[in-house]
PDB file of C-alpha atoms in Angstrom:
ATOM      1  CA  UNK A  23     134.634  92.961 133.491  1.00  0.00           C
ATOM      2  CA  UNK A  24     137.904  91.326 133.477  1.00  0.00           C
ATOM      3  CA  UNK A  25     140.833  93.148 131.387  1.00  0.00           C
ATOM      4  CA  UNK A  26     141.001  90.211 129.044  1.00  0.00           C
ATOM      5  CA  UNK A  27     137.709  91.545 128.225  1.00  0.00           C
ATOM      6  CA  UNK A  28     138.122  95.196 128.093  1.00  0.00           C
ATOM      7  CA  UNK A  29     141.097  94.501 125.896  1.00  0.00           C
ATOM      8  CA  UNK A  30     139.282  92.485 123.421  1.00  0.00           C
ATOM      9  CA  UNK A  31     136.512  95.540 123.413  1.00  0.00           C
ATOM     10  CA  UNK A  32     139.529  97.950 122.738  1.00  0.00           C
ATOM     11  CA  UNK A  33     140.315  95.548 119.986  1.00  0.00           C
ATOM     12  CA  UNK A  34     137.167  96.287 118.308  1.00  0.00           C
ATOM     13  CA  UNK A  35     137.423  99.965 118.797  1.00  0.00           C
ATOM     14  CA  UNK A  36     141.140 100.369 116.800  1.00  0.00           C
ATOM     15  CA  UNK A  37     140.131  97.562 114.235  1.00  0.00           C
ATOM     16  CA  UNK A  38     136.860 100.011 113.229  1.00  0.00           C
ATOM     17  CA  UNK A  39     139.341 102.633 112.954  1.00  0.00           C
ATOM     18  CA  UNK A  40     141.742 101.387 111.295  1.00  0.00           C
ATOM     19  CA  UNK A  41     139.217  99.875 108.589  1.00  0.00           C
ATOM     20  CA  UNK A  42     137.355 103.427 108.650  1.00  0.00           C
ATOM     21  CA  UNK A  43     140.944 105.497 107.760  1.00  0.00           C
ATOM     22  CA  UNK A  44     141.405 102.844 104.570  1.00  0.00           C
ATOM     23  CA  UNK A  45     138.019 102.882 103.592  1.00  0.00           C
ATOM     24  CA  UNK A  46     137.289 106.156 103.397  1.00  0.00           C
ATOM     25  CA  UNK A  47     141.271 107.178 101.598  1.00  0.00           C
ATOM     26  CA  UNK A  48     139.830 104.424  99.128  1.00  0.00           C
ATOM     27  CA  UNK A  49     137.421 105.917  98.422  1.00  0.00           C
ATOM     28  CA  UNK A  50     134.963 102.805  99.244  1.00  0.00           C
ATOM     29  CA  UNK A  51     131.815 104.844  99.753  1.00  0.00           C
ATOM     30  CA  UNK A  52     131.057 106.107  96.519  1.00  0.00           C
ATOM     31  CA  UNK A  53     129.185 102.628  95.605  1.00  0.00           C
ATOM     32  CA  UNK A  54     126.953 104.372  98.589  1.00  0.00           C
ATOM     33  CA  UNK A  55     126.520 107.655  97.816  1.00  0.00           C
ATOM     34  CA  UNK A  56     122.609 108.610  97.509  1.00  0.00           C
ATOM     35  CA  UNK A  57     120.439 111.385  99.433  1.00  0.00           C
ATOM     36  CA  UNK A  58     118.509 110.515 102.764  1.00  0.00           C
ATOM     37  CA  UNK A  59     114.935 110.445 101.309  1.00  0.00           C
ATOM     38  CA  UNK A  60     114.778 106.770 100.195  1.00  0.00           C
ATOM     39  CA  UNK A  61     114.061 105.656  96.717  1.00  0.00           C
ATOM     40  CA  UNK A  62     111.111 103.045  97.275  1.00  0.00           C
ATOM     41  CA  UNK A  63     109.589 105.633 100.135  1.00  0.00           C
ATOM     42  CA  UNK A  64     109.126 102.735 102.923  1.00  0.00           C
ATOM     43  CA  UNK A  65     109.710 102.797 106.221  1.00  0.00           C
ATOM     44  CA  UNK A  66     110.765  99.230 107.540  1.00  0.00           C
ATOM     45  CA  UNK A  67     110.810  98.210 111.810  1.00  0.00           C
ATOM     46  CA  UNK A  68     112.960  94.998 112.218  1.00  0.00           C
ATOM     47  CA  UNK A  69     114.857  93.215 114.606  1.00  0.00           C
ATOM     48  CA  UNK A  70     118.023  94.194 115.725  1.00  0.00           C
ATOM     49  CA  UNK A  71     118.925  90.362 115.814  1.00  0.00           C
ATOM     50  CA  UNK A  72     122.832  90.318 113.941  1.00  0.00           C
ATOM     51  CA  UNK A  73     121.342  87.677 111.581  1.00  0.00           C
ATOM     52  CA  UNK A  74     119.253  89.809 109.971  1.00  0.00           C
ATOM     53  CA  UNK A  75     122.111  92.957 109.534  1.00  0.00           C
ATOM     54  CA  UNK A  76     122.598  91.645 105.387  1.00  0.00           C
ATOM     55  CA  UNK A  77     119.871  88.825 105.711  1.00  0.00           C
ATOM     56  CA  UNK A  78     117.107  91.126 105.321  1.00  0.00           C
ATOM     57  CA  UNK A  79     117.832  93.719 102.940  1.00  0.00           C
ATOM     58  CA  UNK A  80     119.315  91.319 100.178  1.00  0.00           C
ATOM     59  CA  UNK A  81     116.045  89.052 100.927  1.00  0.00           C
ATOM     60  CA  UNK A  82     114.097  91.736 100.493  1.00  0.00           C
ATOM     61  CA  UNK A  83     116.129  93.250  97.290  1.00  0.00           C
ATOM     62  CA  UNK A  84     117.018  96.243  99.527  1.00  0.00           C
ATOM     63  CA  UNK A  85     119.887  98.443  98.360  1.00  0.00           C
ATOM     64  CA  UNK A  86     121.608 101.391  99.644  1.00  0.00           C
ATOM     65  CA  UNK A  87     119.120 104.769 100.175  1.00  0.00           C
ATOM     66  CA  UNK A  88     115.869 102.337  99.203  1.00  0.00           C
ATOM     67  CA  UNK A  89     114.861 101.980 102.467  1.00  0.00           C
ATOM     68  CA  UNK A  90     114.485 103.715 105.878  1.00  0.00           C
ATOM     69  CA  UNK A  91     115.080 100.880 107.822  1.00  0.00           C
ATOM     70  CA  UNK A  92     114.666 101.493 112.199  1.00  0.00           C
ATOM     71  CA  UNK A  93     115.748  98.618 114.537  1.00  0.00           C
ATOM     72  CA  UNK A  94     114.963  97.079 117.892  1.00  0.00           C
ATOM     73  CA  UNK A  95     114.617  94.671 120.518  1.00  0.00           C
ATOM     74  CA  UNK A  96     111.848  92.467 118.765  1.00  0.00           C
ATOM     75  CA  UNK A  97     110.693  94.777 116.024  1.00  0.00           C
ATOM     76  CA  UNK A  98     108.083  95.858 118.912  1.00  0.00           C
ATOM     77  CA  UNK A  99     106.067  99.002 119.400  1.00  0.00           C
ATOM     78  CA  UNK A 100     104.902  99.336 122.329  1.00  0.00           C
ATOM     79  CA  UNK A 101     104.140 103.101 123.074  1.00  0.00           C
ATOM     80  CA  UNK A 102     102.517 104.832 120.541  1.00  0.00           C
ATOM     81  CA  UNK A 103     103.681 107.870 121.334  1.00  0.00           C
ATOM     82  CA  UNK A 104     107.425 106.625 121.638  1.00  0.00           C
ATOM     83  CA  UNK A 105     110.784 106.790 119.852  1.00  0.00           C
ATOM     84  CA  UNK A 106     110.050 104.094 117.220  1.00  0.00           C
ATOM     85  CA  UNK A 107     106.236 105.179 116.770  1.00  0.00           C
ATOM     86  CA  UNK A 108     108.252 109.105 116.133  1.00  0.00           C
ATOM     87  CA  UNK A 109     110.509 107.728 113.477  1.00  0.00           C
ATOM     88  CA  UNK A 110     108.396 106.215 111.833  1.00  0.00           C
ATOM     89  CA  UNK A 111     106.339 109.543 111.725  1.00  0.00           C
ATOM     90  CA  UNK A 112     109.569 110.997 110.615  1.00  0.00           C
ATOM     91  CA  UNK A 113     110.173 109.415 108.148  1.00  0.00           C
ATOM     92  CA  UNK A 114     105.873 109.251 106.460  1.00  0.00           C
ATOM     93  CA  UNK A 115     106.801 113.362 106.772  1.00  0.00           C
ATOM     94  CA  UNK A 116     109.811 114.400 106.636  1.00  0.00           C
ATOM     95  CA  UNK A 117     111.578 112.089 104.580  1.00  0.00           C
ATOM     96  CA  UNK A 118     108.736 111.129 101.699  1.00  0.00           C
ATOM     97  CA  UNK A 119     107.863 107.495 103.014  1.00  0.00           C
ATOM     98  CA  UNK A 120     104.733 105.950 101.813  1.00  0.00           C
ATOM     99  CA  UNK A 121     104.350 103.222 103.207  1.00  0.00           C
ATOM    100  CA  UNK A 122     105.529 100.912 106.428  1.00  0.00           C
ATOM    101  CA  UNK A 123     106.571  97.479 107.079  1.00  0.00           C
ATOM    102  CA  UNK A 124     106.703  95.407 110.320  1.00  0.00           C
ATOM    103  CA  UNK A 125     108.641  92.758 110.016  1.00  0.00           C
ATOM    104  CA  UNK A 126     109.605  89.779 113.060  1.00  0.00           C
ATOM    105  CA  UNK A 127     111.523  86.902 112.672  1.00  0.00           C
ATOM    106  CA  UNK A 128     111.421  83.565 113.742  1.00  0.00           C
ATOM    107  CA  UNK A 129     113.187  82.153 117.081  1.00  0.00           C
ATOM    108  CA  UNK A 130     113.637  85.610 117.791  1.00  0.00           C
ATOM    109  CA  UNK A 131     115.350  86.428 121.285  1.00  0.00           C
ATOM    110  CA  UNK A 132     112.308  88.477 122.725  1.00  0.00           C
ATOM    111  CA  UNK A 133     110.141  85.125 122.420  1.00  0.00           C
ATOM    112  CA  UNK A 134     109.908  84.614 125.941  1.00  0.00           C
ATOM    113  CA  UNK A 135     112.413  86.527 127.793  1.00  0.00           C
ATOM    114  CA  UNK A 136     112.548  86.640 131.046  1.00  0.00           C
ATOM    115  CA  UNK A 137     112.273  89.815 133.382  1.00  0.00           C
ATOM    116  CA  UNK A 138     113.954  88.640 137.365  1.00  0.00           C
ATOM    117  CA  UNK A 139     116.811  86.285 134.802  1.00  0.00           C
ATOM    118  CA  UNK A 140     117.557  89.570 133.091  1.00  0.00           C
ATOM    119  CA  UNK A 141     117.719  91.965 136.346  1.00  0.00           C
ATOM    120  CA  UNK A 142     119.645  88.903 137.532  1.00  0.00           C
ATOM    121  CA  UNK A 143     122.203  89.629 134.792  1.00  0.00           C
ATOM    122  CA  UNK A 144     122.373  93.471 135.461  1.00  0.00           C
ATOM    123  CA  UNK A 145     123.285  92.320 138.662  1.00  0.00           C
ATOM    124  CA  UNK A 146     125.950  89.918 137.899  1.00  0.00           C
ATOM    125  CA  UNK A 147     127.556  92.708 135.451  1.00  0.00           C
ATOM    126  CA  UNK A 148     128.259  95.165 138.329  1.00  0.00           C
ATOM    127  CA  UNK A 149     124.749  97.246 138.673  1.00  0.00           C
ATOM    128  CA  UNK A 150     123.975  97.247 142.289  1.00  0.00           C
ATOM    129  CA  UNK A 151     120.982  95.709 143.873  1.00  0.00           C
ATOM    130  CA  UNK A 152     119.836  98.992 145.630  1.00  0.00           C
ATOM    131  CA  UNK A 153     119.645 100.790 142.189  1.00  0.00           C
ATOM    132  CA  UNK A 154     117.437  97.475 140.755  1.00  0.00           C
ATOM    133  CA  UNK A 155     114.723  98.357 144.449  1.00  0.00           C
ATOM    134  CA  UNK A 156     115.318 101.552 144.368  1.00  0.00           C
ATOM    135  CA  UNK A 157     113.818 102.489 140.756  1.00  0.00           C
ATOM    136  CA  UNK A 158     111.075 100.041 141.776  1.00  0.00           C
ATOM    137  CA  UNK A 159     110.183 102.240 144.174  1.00  0.00           C
ATOM    138  CA  UNK A 160     109.853 104.682 141.959  1.00  0.00           C
ATOM    139  CA  UNK A 161     107.555 103.049 139.681  1.00  0.00           C
ATOM    140  CA  UNK A 162     109.253 101.248 137.390  1.00  0.00           C
ATOM    141  CA  UNK A 163     107.364  98.291 136.321  1.00  0.00           C
ATOM    142  CA  UNK A 164     110.498  95.891 135.199  1.00  0.00           C
ATOM    143  CA  UNK A 165     108.352  93.062 134.454  1.00  0.00           C
ATOM    144  CA  UNK A 166     106.157  94.908 131.693  1.00  0.00           C
ATOM    145  CA  UNK A 167     109.158  97.292 130.284  1.00  0.00           C
ATOM    146  CA  UNK A 168     110.832  94.211 130.353  1.00  0.00           C
ATOM    147  CA  UNK A 169     108.794  91.396 129.216  1.00  0.00           C
ATOM    148  CA  UNK A 170     109.073  89.861 125.162  1.00  0.00           C
ATOM    149  CA  UNK A 171     106.274  88.402 123.922  1.00  0.00           C
ATOM    150  CA  UNK A 172     104.850  84.442 123.401  1.00  0.00           C
ATOM    151  CA  UNK A 173     104.487  84.443 119.598  1.00  0.00           C
ATOM    152  CA  UNK A 174     105.700  86.310 117.103  1.00  0.00           C
ATOM    153  CA  UNK A 175     103.102  86.695 114.788  1.00  0.00           C
ATOM    154  CA  UNK A 176     100.841  88.367 117.358  1.00  0.00           C
ATOM    155  CA  UNK A 177     103.659  90.319 118.228  1.00  0.00           C
ATOM    156  CA  UNK A 178     103.737  91.740 114.287  1.00  0.00           C
ATOM    157  CA  UNK A 179      99.931  92.000 114.595  1.00  0.00           C
ATOM    158  CA  UNK A 180      99.610  94.394 118.027  1.00  0.00           C
ATOM    159  CA  UNK A 181     102.795  96.256 116.243  1.00  0.00           C
ATOM    160  CA  UNK A 182     101.147  96.960 112.882  1.00  0.00           C
ATOM    161  CA  UNK A 183      97.584  97.441 115.544  1.00  0.00           C
ATOM    162  CA  UNK A 184      99.494 101.021 117.049  1.00  0.00           C
ATOM    163  CA  UNK A 185     100.756 102.372 113.233  1.00  0.00           C
ATOM    164  CA  UNK A 186      97.320 101.856 111.737  1.00  0.00           C
ATOM    165  CA  UNK A 187      95.351 102.920 114.316  1.00  0.00           C
ATOM    166  CA  UNK A 188      97.827 106.096 115.837  1.00  0.00           C
ATOM    167  CA  UNK A 189      95.541 109.076 115.201  1.00  0.00           C
ATOM    168  CA  UNK A 190      98.742 111.023 113.084  1.00  0.00           C
ATOM    169  CA  UNK A 191      99.203 108.700 110.871  1.00  0.00           C
ATOM    170  CA  UNK A 192      98.554 110.199 107.298  1.00  0.00           C
ATOM    171  CA  UNK A 193      94.746 108.555 106.545  1.00  0.00           C
ATOM    172  CA  UNK A 194      95.818 105.893 103.248  1.00  0.00           C
ATOM    173  CA  UNK A 195      98.973 104.880 104.550  1.00  0.00           C
ATOM    174  CA  UNK A 196      99.402 101.072 103.834  1.00  0.00           C
ATOM    175  CA  UNK A 197     100.757  99.439 106.603  1.00  0.00           C
ATOM    176  CA  UNK A 198     102.126  96.020 106.491  1.00  0.00           C
ATOM    177  CA  UNK A 199     103.953  92.635 108.589  1.00  0.00           C
ATOM    178  CA  UNK A 200     105.847  90.380 108.124  1.00  0.00           C
ATOM    179  CA  UNK A 201     107.853  87.626 109.972  1.00  0.00           C
ATOM    180  CA  UNK A 202     111.633  86.756 107.939  1.00  0.00           C
ATOM    181  CA  UNK A 203     112.671  83.211 108.625  1.00  0.00           C
ATOM    182  CA  UNK A 204     116.591  83.985 110.115  1.00  0.00           C
ATOM    183  CA  UNK A 205     118.384  81.548 108.463  1.00  0.00           C
ATOM    184  CA  UNK A 206     116.771  81.258 104.656  1.00  0.00           C
ATOM    185  CA  UNK A 207     115.490  85.018 105.008  1.00  0.00           C
ATOM    186  CA  UNK A 208     112.241  83.401 103.297  1.00  0.00           C
ATOM    187  CA  UNK A 209     108.715  85.746 104.078  1.00  0.00           C
ATOM    188  CA  UNK A 210     105.888  85.083 105.943  1.00  0.00           C
ATOM    189  CA  UNK A 211     102.765  87.513 104.714  1.00  0.00           C
ATOM    190  CA  UNK A 212     101.049  88.582 108.577  1.00  0.00           C
ATOM    191  CA  UNK A 213      98.906  91.481 107.349  1.00  0.00           C
ATOM    192  CA  UNK A 214      98.575  93.617 104.151  1.00  0.00           C
ATOM    193  CA  UNK A 215      98.432  96.917 104.302  1.00  0.00           C
ATOM    194  CA  UNK A 216      96.276  96.956 100.747  1.00  0.00           C
ATOM    195  CA  UNK A 217      94.177  94.626 101.541  1.00  0.00           C
ATOM    196  CA  UNK A 218      93.651  96.272 104.815  1.00  0.00           C
ATOM    197  CA  UNK A 219      92.852 100.290 103.137  1.00  0.00           C
ATOM    198  CA  UNK A 220      90.345  98.647 100.553  1.00  0.00           C
ATOM    199  CA  UNK A 221      88.130  96.781 104.092  1.00  0.00           C
ATOM    200  CA  UNK A 222      88.901 100.117 105.841  1.00  0.00           C
ATOM    201  CA  UNK A 223      85.430 102.023 106.196  1.00  0.00           C
ATOM    202  CA  UNK A 224      86.124 105.681 104.355  1.00  0.00           C
ATOM    203  CA  UNK A 225      87.833 108.277 106.772  1.00  0.00           C
ATOM    204  CA  UNK A 226      86.097 111.047 107.614  1.00  0.00           C
ATOM    205  CA  UNK A 227      86.324 114.009 105.494  1.00  0.00           C
ATOM    206  CA  UNK A 228      88.887 116.788 107.420  1.00  0.00           C
ATOM    207  CA  UNK A 229      87.174 119.978 108.342  1.00  0.00           C
TER     208      UNK A 229
END
């Protein structure tokens, strides 16, 4: 990273700290005061795409405190016992959420991502090639770890399925899948959790 780029990053930090000091001093936080429990009792997993930062809450009519919002690259759940699924369970069991929304988006950067290209960028930005080779020899599957998806709808359906079939999900929890347009905010429903529950076989009674 060149000296100019480092200076730009430092400016970002200084601007953030200066604005924050004024924000607190002027008590602008007061309009956002709420507690840790989501008013609409929902937990949302969506993508970290910068276009959705303000668009998604506004398009969903969500205000501060309405929902727990989790973000990662692509709104993907790959591991049933990974960090994202753990956060969903925390929201359901500890923070009074009652339903789950998985919201992907069109034109996602995880569509067709190329692991080899990304590894090349790592090397270009200073990660030693030897480190990459060592990790590969240690069993790290970069291709699987860094591969995105080919179709956002299929990706949303897969993540929804992981949540719905999780052994620790509270019975009767609606899990919905949707796709949002990153320019207009229009939502397309992929799968409705209420309908799925209506059509599902009754869960066996707890012993």
